[in-house]
Coordinates of C-alpha atoms in Angstrom, one line a residue:
Chain A
M1 CA -14.4 23.4 10.6
Y2 CA -14.9 20.6 8.1
T3 CA -17.4 21.0 5.3
F4 CA -18.8 17.8 3.9
S5 CA -17.7 17.5 0.3
N6 CA -20.6 17.3 -2.0
R7 CA -19.2 14.5 -4.1
L8 CA -18.8 12.4 -1.0
R9 CA -22.3 13.1 0.2
I10 CA -23.8 12.3 -3.2
G11 CA -21.6 9.2 -3.3
S12 CA -22.9 8.0 0.0
F13 CA -26.5 8.6 -1.0
I14 CA -26.0 6.6 -4.3
A15 CA -24.3 3.8 -2.3
M16 CA -27.3 3.7 0.1
A17 CA -29.9 3.8 -2.7
V18 CA -28.2 1.0 -4.7
G19 CA -27.6 -1.0 -1.5
L20 CA -31.3 -0.7 -0.7
I21 CA -32.3 -1.9 -4.2
F22 CA -29.9 -4.8 -4.0
L23 CA -31.2 -5.8 -0.5
A24 CA -34.7 -5.5 -1.8
I25 CA -33.9 -7.8 -4.7
G26 CA -32.4 -10.2 -2.2
F27 CA -35.5 -10.3 -0.1
V28 CA -37.9 -10.5 -3.1
S29 CA -36.0 -13.3 -4.7
A30 CA -35.8 -15.5 -1.5
P31 CA -38.1 -18.5 -1.9
S32 CA -41.3 -18.7 0.1
T33 CA -42.1 -22.4 -0.3
P34 CA -39.9 -25.5 0.0
E35 CA -40.7 -26.3 -3.7
E36 CA -39.3 -23.0 -4.8
A37 CA -36.2 -23.5 -2.7
R38 CA -35.6 -26.8 -4.3
A39 CA -36.0 -25.4 -7.7
I40 CA -33.5 -22.6 -7.0
V41 CA -30.9 -25.0 -5.8
A42 CA -31.5 -27.4 -8.7
A43 CA -31.2 -24.5 -11.1
S44 CA -28.0 -23.2 -9.6
H45 CA -26.4 -26.7 -9.5
D46 CA -27.2 -27.2 -13.2
D47 CA -25.9 -23.8 -14.1
H48 CA -22.6 -23.9 -12.2
H49 CA -21.6 -27.4 -11.6
G50 CA -23.1 -29.4 -14.5
G51 CA -24.2 -33.0 -13.8
G52 CA -21.2 -34.2 -11.8
H53 CA -21.9 -32.5 -8.6
A54 CA -25.6 -33.2 -8.5
E55 CA -24.9 -36.9 -9.1
E56 CA -22.5 -37.0 -6.3
A57 CA -25.0 -35.2 -4.0
S58 CA -27.8 -37.5 -4.9
H59 CA -25.5 -40.5 -4.4
G60 CA -24.7 -39.3 -0.9
A61 CA -28.3 -38.7 -0.2
E62 CA -29.3 -42.2 -1.4
E63 CA -26.8 -43.8 1.0
A64 CA -28.1 -41.8 3.9
H65 CA -31.7 -42.6 3.0
G66 CA -31.0 -46.2 2.6
A67 CA -30.3 -46.4 6.3
E68 CA -33.5 -44.7 7.2
A69 CA -35.8 -46.1 4.5
A70 CA -38.7 -45.9 6.8
H71 CA -38.3 -42.2 7.4
D72 CA -37.7 -41.4 3.8
E73 CA -40.8 -39.2 3.3
G74 CA -40.4 -37.2 6.5
H75 CA -36.7 -36.8 6.0
D76 CA -37.1 -35.4 2.5
A77 CA -39.6 -32.9 3.7
S78 CA -37.5 -31.7 6.7
H79 CA -34.5 -31.4 4.4
D80 CA -36.4 -29.2 2.0
L81 CA -37.7 -27.1 4.9
H82 CA -34.1 -26.7 6.1
L83 CA -33.0 -25.6 2.6
L84 CA -35.9 -23.2 2.5
H85 CA -34.9 -21.6 5.8
Q86 CA -31.3 -21.3 4.7
L87 CA -32.3 -19.6 1.5
Q88 CA -34.7 -17.3 3.3
N89 CA -32.0 -16.4 5.8
R90 CA -29.6 -15.3 3.1
P91 CA -30.8 -11.7 2.6
W92 CA -31.3 -11.4 6.4
S93 CA -27.8 -12.6 7.1
A94 CA -26.4 -10.3 4.4
L95 CA -28.2 -7.5 6.1
Y96 CA -27.1 -8.5 9.6
V97 CA -23.5 -9.2 8.7
A98 CA -23.1 -5.7 7.1
A99 CA -25.1 -3.9 9.8
F100 CA -22.9 -5.6 12.5
F101 CA -19.7 -5.0 10.6
F102 CA -20.2 -1.2 10.4
F103 CA -21.5 -1.0 13.9
M104 CA -18.6 -2.9 15.1
I105 CA -16.2 -0.4 13.5
S106 CA -17.6 2.4 15.5
L107 CA -17.7 0.4 18.7
G108 CA -14.0 -0.6 18.1
V109 CA -13.2 3.1 17.7
L110 CA -15.0 3.9 20.9
A111 CA -12.9 1.4 22.8
F112 CA -9.7 2.8 21.2
Y113 CA -10.9 6.3 22.1
A114 CA -11.6 5.3 25.7
I115 CA -8.2 3.6 26.0
Q116 CA -6.4 6.7 24.7
R117 CA -8.2 8.8 27.3
A118 CA -7.7 6.4 30.1
A119 CA -4.0 5.9 29.3
Q120 CA -3.6 9.7 28.9
A121 CA -1.8 9.1 25.6
G122 CA 0.2 12.1 24.4
W123 CA 0.1 11.5 20.7
S124 CA -3.6 11.0 20.0
P125 CA -5.6 14.0 21.3
I126 CA -5.2 15.6 17.9
L127 CA -7.2 12.7 16.5
F128 CA -10.0 12.7 19.1
R129 CA -12.5 14.6 17.0
I130 CA -12.1 12.1 14.2
M131 CA -12.7 9.2 16.6
E132 CA -15.7 11.0 18.0
G133 CA -17.0 11.5 14.5
I134 CA -16.7 7.8 13.8
T135 CA -18.4 6.8 17.0
A136 CA -21.3 9.0 16.1
Y137 CA -22.4 6.1 13.9
L138 CA -22.9 4.1 17.2
V139 CA -26.4 5.5 17.5
P140 CA -28.0 4.7 14.1
G141 CA -25.8 1.6 13.7
G142 CA -26.7 0.3 17.1
I143 CA -30.4 1.0 16.6
I144 CA -30.4 -0.8 13.3
V145 CA -28.7 -3.9 14.8
F146 CA -31.2 -3.8 17.7
V147 CA -34.1 -3.7 15.2
I148 CA -32.8 -6.7 13.3
L149 CA -32.6 -8.5 16.6
V150 CA -36.1 -7.6 17.5
L151 CA -37.3 -8.7 14.1
S152 CA -35.5 -12.0 14.7
V153 CA -37.3 -12.4 18.0
L154 CA -40.5 -11.8 16.2
H155 CA -39.7 -14.8 13.9
M156 CA -39.3 -12.7 10.8
N157 CA -36.3 -14.9 10.0
H158 CA -34.5 -18.1 11.2
M159 CA -31.1 -16.7 12.0
F160 CA -31.2 -17.5 15.7
V161 CA -32.5 -21.1 15.8
W162 CA -32.9 -21.0 19.6
M163 CA -35.6 -18.3 19.3
D164 CA -37.9 -21.0 17.7
A165 CA -40.0 -22.5 20.5
D166 CA -40.6 -25.6 18.5
V167 CA -36.9 -26.3 18.1
V168 CA -36.2 -25.7 21.8
A169 CA -39.0 -28.1 22.7
H170 CA -37.1 -30.9 20.9
D171 CA -33.6 -29.9 21.9
K172 CA -32.4 -30.8 25.4
L173 CA -29.3 -28.7 25.0
L174 CA -31.2 -25.5 24.1
Q175 CA -33.6 -26.2 27.0
G176 CA -30.6 -26.2 29.3
K177 CA -29.4 -22.9 27.9
A178 CA -32.9 -21.4 27.9
G179 CA -32.2 -19.6 31.2
Y180 CA -29.8 -17.3 29.3
L181 CA -30.9 -17.7 25.7
N182 CA -34.5 -16.6 25.9
P183 CA -36.0 -13.8 23.8
T184 CA -36.9 -11.4 26.5
F185 CA -33.6 -11.6 28.4
F186 CA -31.8 -11.4 25.1
L187 CA -33.4 -8.1 24.2
V188 CA -33.0 -6.7 27.6
R189 CA -29.3 -7.5 27.6
A190 CA -29.0 -5.9 24.1
A191 CA -30.7 -2.8 25.3
I192 CA -28.4 -2.5 28.3
F193 CA -25.2 -2.9 26.2
L194 CA -26.3 -0.4 23.6
G195 CA -27.6 2.0 26.2
G196 CA -24.3 1.9 28.1
W197 CA -22.1 2.3 25.0
I198 CA -24.2 5.1 23.5
F199 CA -24.4 6.9 26.9
Y200 CA -20.6 6.9 27.3
R201 CA -20.2 8.1 23.7
E202 CA -22.6 10.9 24.0
Y203 CA -21.4 12.0 27.5
S204 CA -17.7 11.8 26.6
R205 CA -18.4 13.9 23.5
K206 CA -20.2 16.4 25.5
L207 CA -17.3 16.7 28.1
S208 CA -14.8 16.8 25.2
L209 CA -16.6 19.8 23.6
A210 CA -17.1 21.4 27.0
Q211 CA -13.4 21.1 27.6
D212 CA -12.7 23.4 24.6
A213 CA -14.7 26.2 26.1
S214 CA -13.8 25.8 29.8
E215 CA -11.3 27.6 31.9
D216 CA -9.9 24.6 33.7
N217 CA -9.3 20.9 33.2
S218 CA -12.3 19.6 35.2
N219 CA -14.0 18.3 32.1
F220 CA -10.9 16.5 31.0
V221 CA -10.5 14.8 34.4
K222 CA -14.2 13.8 34.4
N223 CA -13.7 12.4 30.9
F224 CA -10.7 10.4 32.1
R225 CA -12.7 8.9 35.0
W226 CA -15.7 8.0 32.8
S227 CA -13.4 6.5 30.1
A228 CA -11.8 4.2 32.7
G229 CA -15.2 3.2 34.0
F230 CA -16.5 2.7 30.5
L231 CA -13.6 0.3 29.7
V232 CA -14.6 -2.0 32.5
F233 CA -18.2 -1.9 31.4
Y234 CA -17.2 -2.4 27.8
L235 CA -15.0 -5.4 28.4
V236 CA -17.8 -7.2 30.2
T237 CA -20.6 -6.2 27.8
E238 CA -18.6 -6.7 24.7
S239 CA -17.9 -10.2 25.7
M240 CA -21.5 -11.0 26.4
M241 CA -22.6 -9.2 23.3
S242 CA -20.4 -11.5 21.2
W243 CA -22.1 -14.5 22.8
D244 CA -25.5 -13.1 22.3
W245 CA -25.3 -11.6 18.8
I246 CA -22.8 -13.9 17.2
M247 CA -22.1 -17.0 19.0
S248 CA -25.7 -17.8 19.6
V249 CA -26.4 -18.3 15.9
D250 CA -24.5 -21.6 16.6
P251 CA -26.3 -22.3 19.9
H252 CA -24.8 -25.8 20.2
W253 CA -21.3 -24.5 20.1
F254 CA -19.3 -22.5 22.6
S255 CA -15.8 -21.0 22.9
T256 CA -14.3 -19.2 25.9
L257 CA -12.1 -16.7 24.0
F258 CA -14.8 -15.8 21.5
G259 CA -15.4 -12.4 23.1
W260 CA -11.8 -11.5 22.8
Y261 CA -11.7 -12.7 19.2
V262 CA -14.6 -10.5 18.3
F263 CA -13.0 -7.6 20.2
A264 CA -9.8 -8.0 18.2
S265 CA -11.7 -7.9 15.0
M266 CA -13.6 -4.8 15.9
F267 CA -10.6 -3.1 17.4
V268 CA -8.4 -3.5 14.3
S269 CA -11.2 -2.5 12.0
G270 CA -11.8 0.6 14.1
I271 CA -8.1 1.7 14.1
T272 CA -7.9 1.1 10.4
V273 CA -10.9 3.3 9.8
I274 CA -9.4 6.1 12.0
A275 CA -6.2 5.9 9.9
L276 CA -8.1 5.9 6.6
I277 CA -10.3 8.9 7.6
S278 CA -7.3 10.8 9.0
I279 CA -5.5 10.3 5.8
Y280 CA -8.5 11.3 3.7
L281 CA -9.0 14.5 5.7
K282 CA -5.3 15.3 5.7
S283 CA -5.3 14.9 1.9
K284 CA -8.1 17.4 1.7
G285 CA -6.1 19.9 3.8
Y286 CA -8.2 19.7 6.9
L287 CA -5.6 18.2 9.3
E288 CA -2.4 20.2 8.8
Q289 CA -1.1 19.3 12.3
V290 CA -1.4 15.6 11.8
N291 CA 1.9 14.4 10.6
D292 CA 3.4 11.2 9.3
S293 CA 4.3 10.1 12.9
H294 CA 0.6 10.1 13.8
I295 CA -0.1 7.9 10.8
H296 CA 2.9 5.8 11.7
D297 CA 1.5 5.2 15.2
L298 CA -1.9 4.2 13.8
A299 CA -0.3 1.9 11.3
K300 CA 1.7 0.3 14.1
F301 CA -1.6 -0.3 15.9
M302 CA -3.0 -1.8 12.7
F303 CA -0.1 -4.1 12.4
A304 CA 0.0 -5.2 16.0
I305 CA -3.7 -5.8 16.4
S306 CA -3.8 -7.7 13.1
I307 CA -1.3 -10.1 14.7
F308 CA -3.2 -10.1 17.9
W309 CA -6.4 -11.0 16.0
T310 CA -4.5 -13.8 14.3
Y311 CA -3.2 -15.0 17.6
L312 CA -6.7 -15.3 19.0
W313 CA -8.0 -16.8 15.7
F314 CA -5.3 -19.4 15.8
A315 CA -5.6 -20.1 19.6
Q316 CA -9.3 -20.7 19.1
F317 CA -8.9 -22.8 16.0
M318 CA -5.8 -24.8 17.1
L319 CA -7.2 -25.8 20.5
I320 CA -10.4 -27.1 18.9
W321 CA -8.6 -28.8 16.0
Y322 CA -6.1 -30.4 18.4
A323 CA -8.5 -31.9 20.8
N324 CA -11.1 -32.6 18.1
I325 CA -14.0 -33.0 20.5
P326 CA -17.0 -33.7 18.3
E327 CA -19.3 -31.1 19.9
E328 CA -16.8 -28.3 19.4
V329 CA -15.2 -29.3 16.1
T330 CA -18.4 -29.2 14.0
Y331 CA -18.0 -25.4 14.0
F332 CA -14.7 -25.6 12.0
V333 CA -15.8 -28.6 10.0
A334 CA -18.6 -26.6 8.5
R335 CA -16.2 -23.8 7.7
F336 CA -13.6 -26.1 6.2
Q337 CA -16.0 -27.9 4.0
D338 CA -18.3 -25.1 2.8
Y339 CA -16.3 -21.9 3.3
K340 CA -12.8 -22.7 2.2
V341 CA -12.2 -19.6 0.2
P342 CA -13.5 -17.0 2.6
F343 CA -12.1 -18.8 5.6
F344 CA -8.5 -19.1 4.4
G345 CA -8.9 -15.9 2.3
M346 CA -9.5 -13.9 5.4
L347 CA -6.4 -15.3 7.0
V348 CA -4.3 -14.1 4.2
M349 CA -6.0 -10.7 4.2
N350 CA -6.0 -10.2 7.9
F351 CA -2.6 -11.6 8.8
I352 CA -0.1 -12.3 6.0
F353 CA -0.9 -9.2 4.0
P354 CA -0.6 -6.7 6.8
L355 CA 2.3 -8.6 8.3
L356 CA 4.5 -8.2 5.2
V357 CA 3.2 -4.7 4.1
L358 CA 3.2 -3.0 7.5
M359 CA 6.4 -4.5 8.9
N360 CA 8.7 -1.9 7.5
S361 CA 8.9 1.3 9.5
D362 CA 9.3 3.5 6.4
Y363 CA 6.2 2.0 4.7
K364 CA 4.1 2.8 7.7
R365 CA 4.8 6.5 7.0
V366 CA 3.7 6.2 3.3
N367 CA 0.1 7.1 3.2
W368 CA -1.0 5.2 0.2
F369 CA 0.6 2.0 1.6
V370 CA -1.4 2.5 4.8
V371 CA -4.6 3.0 2.8
M372 CA -4.0 -0.1 0.7
A373 CA -3.3 -2.2 3.7
G374 CA -6.3 -0.7 5.5
I375 CA -8.7 -1.6 2.6
V376 CA -7.5 -5.2 2.6
V377 CA -7.8 -5.4 6.4
L378 CA -11.3 -4.0 6.3
A379 CA -12.4 -6.4 3.6
G380 CA -10.8 -9.2 5.6
H381 CA -12.7 -8.4 8.7
Y382 CA -16.0 -8.2 6.8
L383 CA -15.2 -11.7 5.7
D384 CA -14.4 -12.6 9.3
V385 CA -17.9 -11.5 10.4
F386 CA -19.3 -13.2 7.3
N387 CA -17.6 -16.5 8.4
M388 CA -18.9 -16.2 11.9
I389 CA -22.6 -15.7 10.9
M390 CA -23.2 -17.3 7.5
P391 CA -22.3 -21.0 8.1
A392 CA -24.9 -21.2 10.9
T393 CA -27.7 -19.3 9.0
V394 CA -27.3 -20.2 5.3
G395 CA -24.9 -23.1 5.5
D396 CA -23.6 -24.2 2.2
Q397 CA -26.0 -21.9 0.3
W398 CA -23.7 -18.9 0.7
H399 CA -22.6 -16.6 -2.1
I400 CA -21.2 -13.1 -2.1
G401 CA -23.8 -11.8 -4.4
I402 CA -26.4 -9.1 -4.7
P403 CA -27.8 -9.1 -1.1
E404 CA -24.3 -9.2 0.4
I405 CA -23.0 -6.4 -1.8
G406 CA -26.2 -4.5 -1.2
G407 CA -25.7 -4.8 2.6
I408 CA -22.1 -3.5 2.3
L409 CA -23.1 -0.6 0.0
F410 CA -26.1 0.4 2.1
F411 CA -24.3 0.4 5.4
G412 CA -21.1 1.7 4.0
G413 CA -23.0 4.7 2.5
L414 CA -24.9 5.3 5.8
F415 CA -21.6 5.0 7.7
V416 CA -19.9 7.6 5.5
F417 CA -22.8 9.9 5.5
W418 CA -23.3 9.8 9.3
V419 CA -19.6 10.0 10.2
F420 CA -18.8 12.9 7.9
T421 CA -21.9 14.7 9.0
A422 CA -20.8 14.4 12.6
L423 CA -17.3 15.6 11.6
T424 CA -18.8 18.9 10.4
K425 CA -20.4 19.5 13.8
A426 CA -17.3 20.6 15.7
P427 CA -13.8 21.9 14.8
L428 CA -11.5 19.0 13.8
Q429 CA -9.0 20.0 16.4
P430 CA -9.7 20.2 20.2
K431 CA -8.6 23.5 21.7
R432 CA -7.9 22.9 25.3
N433 CA -6.7 19.4 25.9
P434 CA -3.8 19.3 28.3
F435 CA -2.0 16.9 26.0
L436 CA -2.7 18.8 22.8
E437 CA 0.6 20.5 22.5
E438 CA 2.4 17.3 23.0
S439 CA 0.2 15.7 20.4
R440 CA 0.9 18.5 17.9
Q441 CA 4.7 18.2 18.4
F442 CA 4.5 14.4 18.3
H443 CA 7.3 13.0 16.4
Y444 CA 8.5 9.6 16.2
Chain B
M1 CA 49.5 4.4 12.6
A2 CA 49.3 7.1 15.2
S3 CA 47.2 10.2 14.6
K4 CA 46.5 13.3 16.6
V5 CA 43.0 13.8 17.9
I6 CA 41.4 16.6 19.8
Q7 CA 39.0 15.7 22.6
A8 CA 36.4 18.1 23.8
L9 CA 34.4 17.4 26.9
Y10 CA 30.9 18.7 27.6
N11 CA 28.7 18.3 30.6
D12 CA 25.3 18.7 29.0
D13 CA 23.8 16.7 26.1
D14 CA 22.0 19.8 24.8
V15 CA 25.4 21.7 24.5
L16 CA 26.9 18.6 22.9
M17 CA 24.1 18.4 20.2
H18 CA 24.7 22.1 19.3
A19 CA 28.5 21.5 19.3
V20 CA 28.1 18.5 16.9
K21 CA 25.9 20.5 14.6
K22 CA 28.4 23.4 14.6
V23 CA 31.5 21.3 14.0
R24 CA 29.8 19.5 11.2
A25 CA 28.7 22.8 9.7
E26 CA 32.3 23.8 9.7
H27 CA 33.2 20.6 7.8
H28 CA 35.3 19.0 10.4
H29 CA 35.2 15.2 10.6
I30 CA 33.9 14.0 13.9
E31 CA 35.7 10.7 14.6
E32 CA 33.6 9.6 17.6
V33 CA 31.3 10.8 20.4
Y34 CA 31.3 9.2 23.8
T35 CA 28.1 9.6 25.9
P36 CA 27.0 8.0 29.2
F37 CA 23.5 7.4 27.8
P38 CA 21.7 7.5 24.4
V39 CA 21.2 11.0 23.3
H40 CA 18.1 11.3 21.2
G41 CA 18.8 12.6 17.7
L42 CA 22.6 12.5 18.1
D43 CA 22.9 10.0 15.2
K44 CA 21.0 12.3 12.9
A45 CA 23.0 15.3 14.0
M46 CA 26.3 13.4 13.3
G47 CA 24.9 12.3 9.9
L48 CA 25.3 8.6 10.7
E49 CA 23.6 6.1 8.3
D50 CA 20.5 4.2 9.5
T51 CA 21.1 0.8 11.0
R52 CA 20.3 -2.2 8.9
I53 CA 20.0 -4.6 11.8
A54 CA 16.2 -4.9 11.5
I55 CA 16.7 -6.2 7.9
T56 CA 19.1 -8.8 9.1
S57 CA 16.7 -9.8 11.8
F58 CA 13.9 -10.3 9.3
M59 CA 16.2 -12.6 7.2
Y60 CA 17.2 -14.5 10.3
G61 CA 13.5 -14.9 11.2
C62 CA 12.9 -16.3 7.7
L63 CA 15.8 -18.7 8.2
G64 CA 14.4 -19.8 11.5
L65 CA 11.0 -20.5 9.9
A66 CA 12.6 -22.5 7.2
V67 CA 14.6 -24.5 9.8
A68 CA 11.5 -25.3 11.8
I69 CA 9.5 -26.4 8.7
T70 CA 12.3 -28.5 7.4
M71 CA 12.9 -30.1 10.7
M72 CA 9.3 -30.9 11.6
N73 CA 8.6 -32.1 8.0
Y74 CA 11.6 -34.5 8.1
I75 CA 11.0 -35.8 11.7
M76 CA 7.2 -36.0 11.8
I77 CA 6.2 -36.7 8.1
D78 CA 9.1 -38.1 6.1
D79 CA 11.2 -40.1 8.6
W80 CA 8.7 -41.8 10.8
P81 CA 5.1 -40.8 10.2
Q82 CA 3.7 -42.5 13.3
D83 CA 0.1 -42.2 14.3
I84 CA 0.3 -40.3 17.6
G85 CA -3.1 -39.8 19.1
G86 CA -4.8 -39.8 15.7
K87 CA -3.0 -36.8 14.4
P88 CA -2.9 -36.8 10.5
S89 CA 0.8 -37.3 9.7
F90 CA 0.1 -37.8 6.0
S91 CA 1.5 -34.5 4.8
Y92 CA 2.9 -31.4 6.4
M93 CA -0.2 -29.3 5.7
A94 CA -2.5 -31.9 7.2
N95 CA -0.8 -31.6 10.6
M96 CA 0.4 -28.0 10.2
P97 CA -1.5 -26.5 13.1
A98 CA 0.4 -28.7 15.6
F99 CA 3.7 -27.3 14.2
V100 CA 2.8 -23.6 14.4
P101 CA 4.0 -23.1 17.9
I102 CA 7.4 -24.5 17.0
M103 CA 7.5 -22.5 13.8
F104 CA 6.7 -19.3 15.7
E105 CA 9.2 -19.9 18.4
M106 CA 12.0 -20.9 16.1
T107 CA 11.4 -17.8 14.0
V108 CA 11.6 -15.6 17.1
F109 CA 14.6 -17.5 18.4
F110 CA 16.6 -17.1 15.2
A111 CA 15.6 -13.6 14.6
A112 CA 16.4 -12.5 18.2
H113 CA 19.6 -14.3 18.9
L114 CA 21.3 -14.0 15.5
M115 CA 20.4 -10.3 15.5
V116 CA 22.1 -9.9 18.9
I117 CA 25.1 -11.8 17.7
T118 CA 25.2 -9.7 14.6
F119 CA 25.1 -6.6 16.8
Y120 CA 28.0 -7.9 19.0
L121 CA 30.1 -8.7 15.9
R122 CA 29.4 -5.4 14.1
S123 CA 30.1 -3.3 17.2
R124 CA 33.1 -5.4 18.2
M125 CA 32.0 -6.4 21.7
W126 CA 33.0 -9.6 23.5
P127 CA 34.1 -10.7 26.9
F128 CA 37.6 -9.7 27.9
K129 CA 37.6 -7.0 25.3
K130 CA 39.8 -4.0 26.4
A131 CA 37.4 -1.1 26.9
E132 CA 37.9 1.8 24.5
N133 CA 37.4 4.7 26.8
P134 CA 39.3 8.0 26.4
D135 CA 38.1 9.4 29.6
V136 CA 36.4 7.5 32.4
R137 CA 34.0 10.4 33.1
T138 CA 32.2 9.7 29.8
T139 CA 30.4 6.7 31.5
D140 CA 29.1 8.9 34.3
D141 CA 28.3 12.5 33.6
H142 CA 30.5 13.8 30.7
F143 CA 30.2 13.8 27.0
L144 CA 33.2 13.7 24.8
M145 CA 33.6 14.6 21.1
E146 CA 36.7 13.5 19.2
V147 CA 37.8 15.4 16.1
G148 CA 40.7 14.4 13.9
V149 CA 43.5 17.1 13.8
H150 CA 45.2 17.8 10.4
D151 CA 47.6 20.7 11.2
N152 CA 44.7 22.9 12.3
E153 CA 45.0 22.4 16.0
D154 CA 44.6 26.1 17.0
E155 CA 41.7 26.7 14.8
L156 CA 39.9 23.6 16.1
T157 CA 40.6 24.4 19.7
A158 CA 39.1 27.9 19.3
L159 CA 36.1 26.4 17.5
L160 CA 35.5 23.8 20.3
W161 CA 35.9 26.3 23.1
G162 CA 33.3 28.4 21.3
T163 CA 30.8 25.5 21.4
G164 CA 30.8 25.4 25.2
A165 CA 33.4 22.7 25.9
V166 CA 34.4 22.4 29.6
E167 CA 37.8 20.8 28.8
I168 CA 39.9 20.2 25.7
K169 CA 42.9 17.9 25.2
V170 CA 44.9 16.9 22.3
T171 CA 46.3 13.4 22.3
E172 CA 48.0 10.9 20.1
K173 CA 45.8 8.0 19.3
D174 CA 46.6 4.5 18.1
S175 CA 44.2 3.3 15.5

């Protein structure tokens, strides 16, 4: 049995507390009137860029206004309101990105776990308890994401522009999508997705524990069937979830492989977290039977899925860049212009770094190498989620500052606390899995 | 130069593995082992060095990438920067995404093919090469271990019989 180390528990509480304070600061310092918003932006421009940038901006604004001199007043007001909404969105988006990121890790692990069960993999049963521990976060993480979505529907923020009835009334395109993108159906879908995933997680965990105590393999067989069924459900709902929760922040834009892209991101983050937690527990002496070959396999998955993620990222980007259709390309134009560093930074962190670090077979067996690569990959996939949400919600007003770090700390602390608490609930090694002996002897 | 070798035949890969370990423990030099299929762990038991072919493959891949970049940069950007459907042929980076499929395929092409050729060269395989096969049964269901003889024929024969060999012959070998 694993006992939750006190230092880790206290650390997770501190992270949660600091995160909460940072998030609170973010919410309090968000402007509540257009004038305040203008003042904040003016102040930050003076601070960071000096006069040059502001001059340039006002020059651009003058030109634009010259064309619509008659609408000058109204245009200014709507611009300020837009700015206000962006600044008000910032703490919300920081909260949402971090909440989704940690939720997505446990969902990615759940998919990996179901695949290992459905494929009857011989190497991984020894790691099942760790995966089950990570997927325990699905319940609080999923509920928090759901609550954020409910608050969005209740107009507490402006992250999902299609939820605003006034906007839809003046937007033909959103009216056309209203059959799918309407608040009630949106929440019903979210509840179905979360219900299905949490049900599978809890039921599979129950069967997995029952298998330890049983006399035959009936629980194992049942778990195999449920896992195969879950994968079908998961592939459909994950795809729809990515349209609902992520793509719909840009409701004018659409991409067909978006669901796969989000899947790759969550899958590689999930596998990375399995590797990191296994290495941590092994270093504490809890997983004597887990050998370097298991870590090697996880690192191979990290390497391969990182490349798979890049493949999907590039397939999505290159098709849109090549055809350059205005209605699609705005998505990347916004990211190129305002998000250069996170956009290309994540490509380096999620592709080039793991490609070079994890290519060598020997390095994949060196634990600190895997840990280092894992941390970079996780940071890269946080940036990936950041790049998917932020341009649509805060636009060019993004920073990685107090609310963003607060979100990471709070949910990171909660994640660690919840996962390691779940790990103490059952022995770290299954007893009666038919593949357990093979997994113990696993050697590459 | 002709030298004398002793050839021991086995009909089970497990027995062969044990024999290899025993012969090595007795400090005899195993010249070669012939098997009809890859025997897992045989290279480790024989104490063979790890292959470095993956490293050559990585370098060939880098070469392929360099070739693709140089080629596309010369053709599309330097030599004749035509406007083809509005693609930005101003610099390599500006039009880079369009070249990625070529860069990728060239990397894979060079890495794969040059590695295979390296393998053929290093293991001396080519069409019309005379097969080096001491006993035709080693391609079907027998395993053969070849140990060099240095005036210790009787001792070696006894040792090899002891490891479970089904047949032992001593032959002159041209090398």
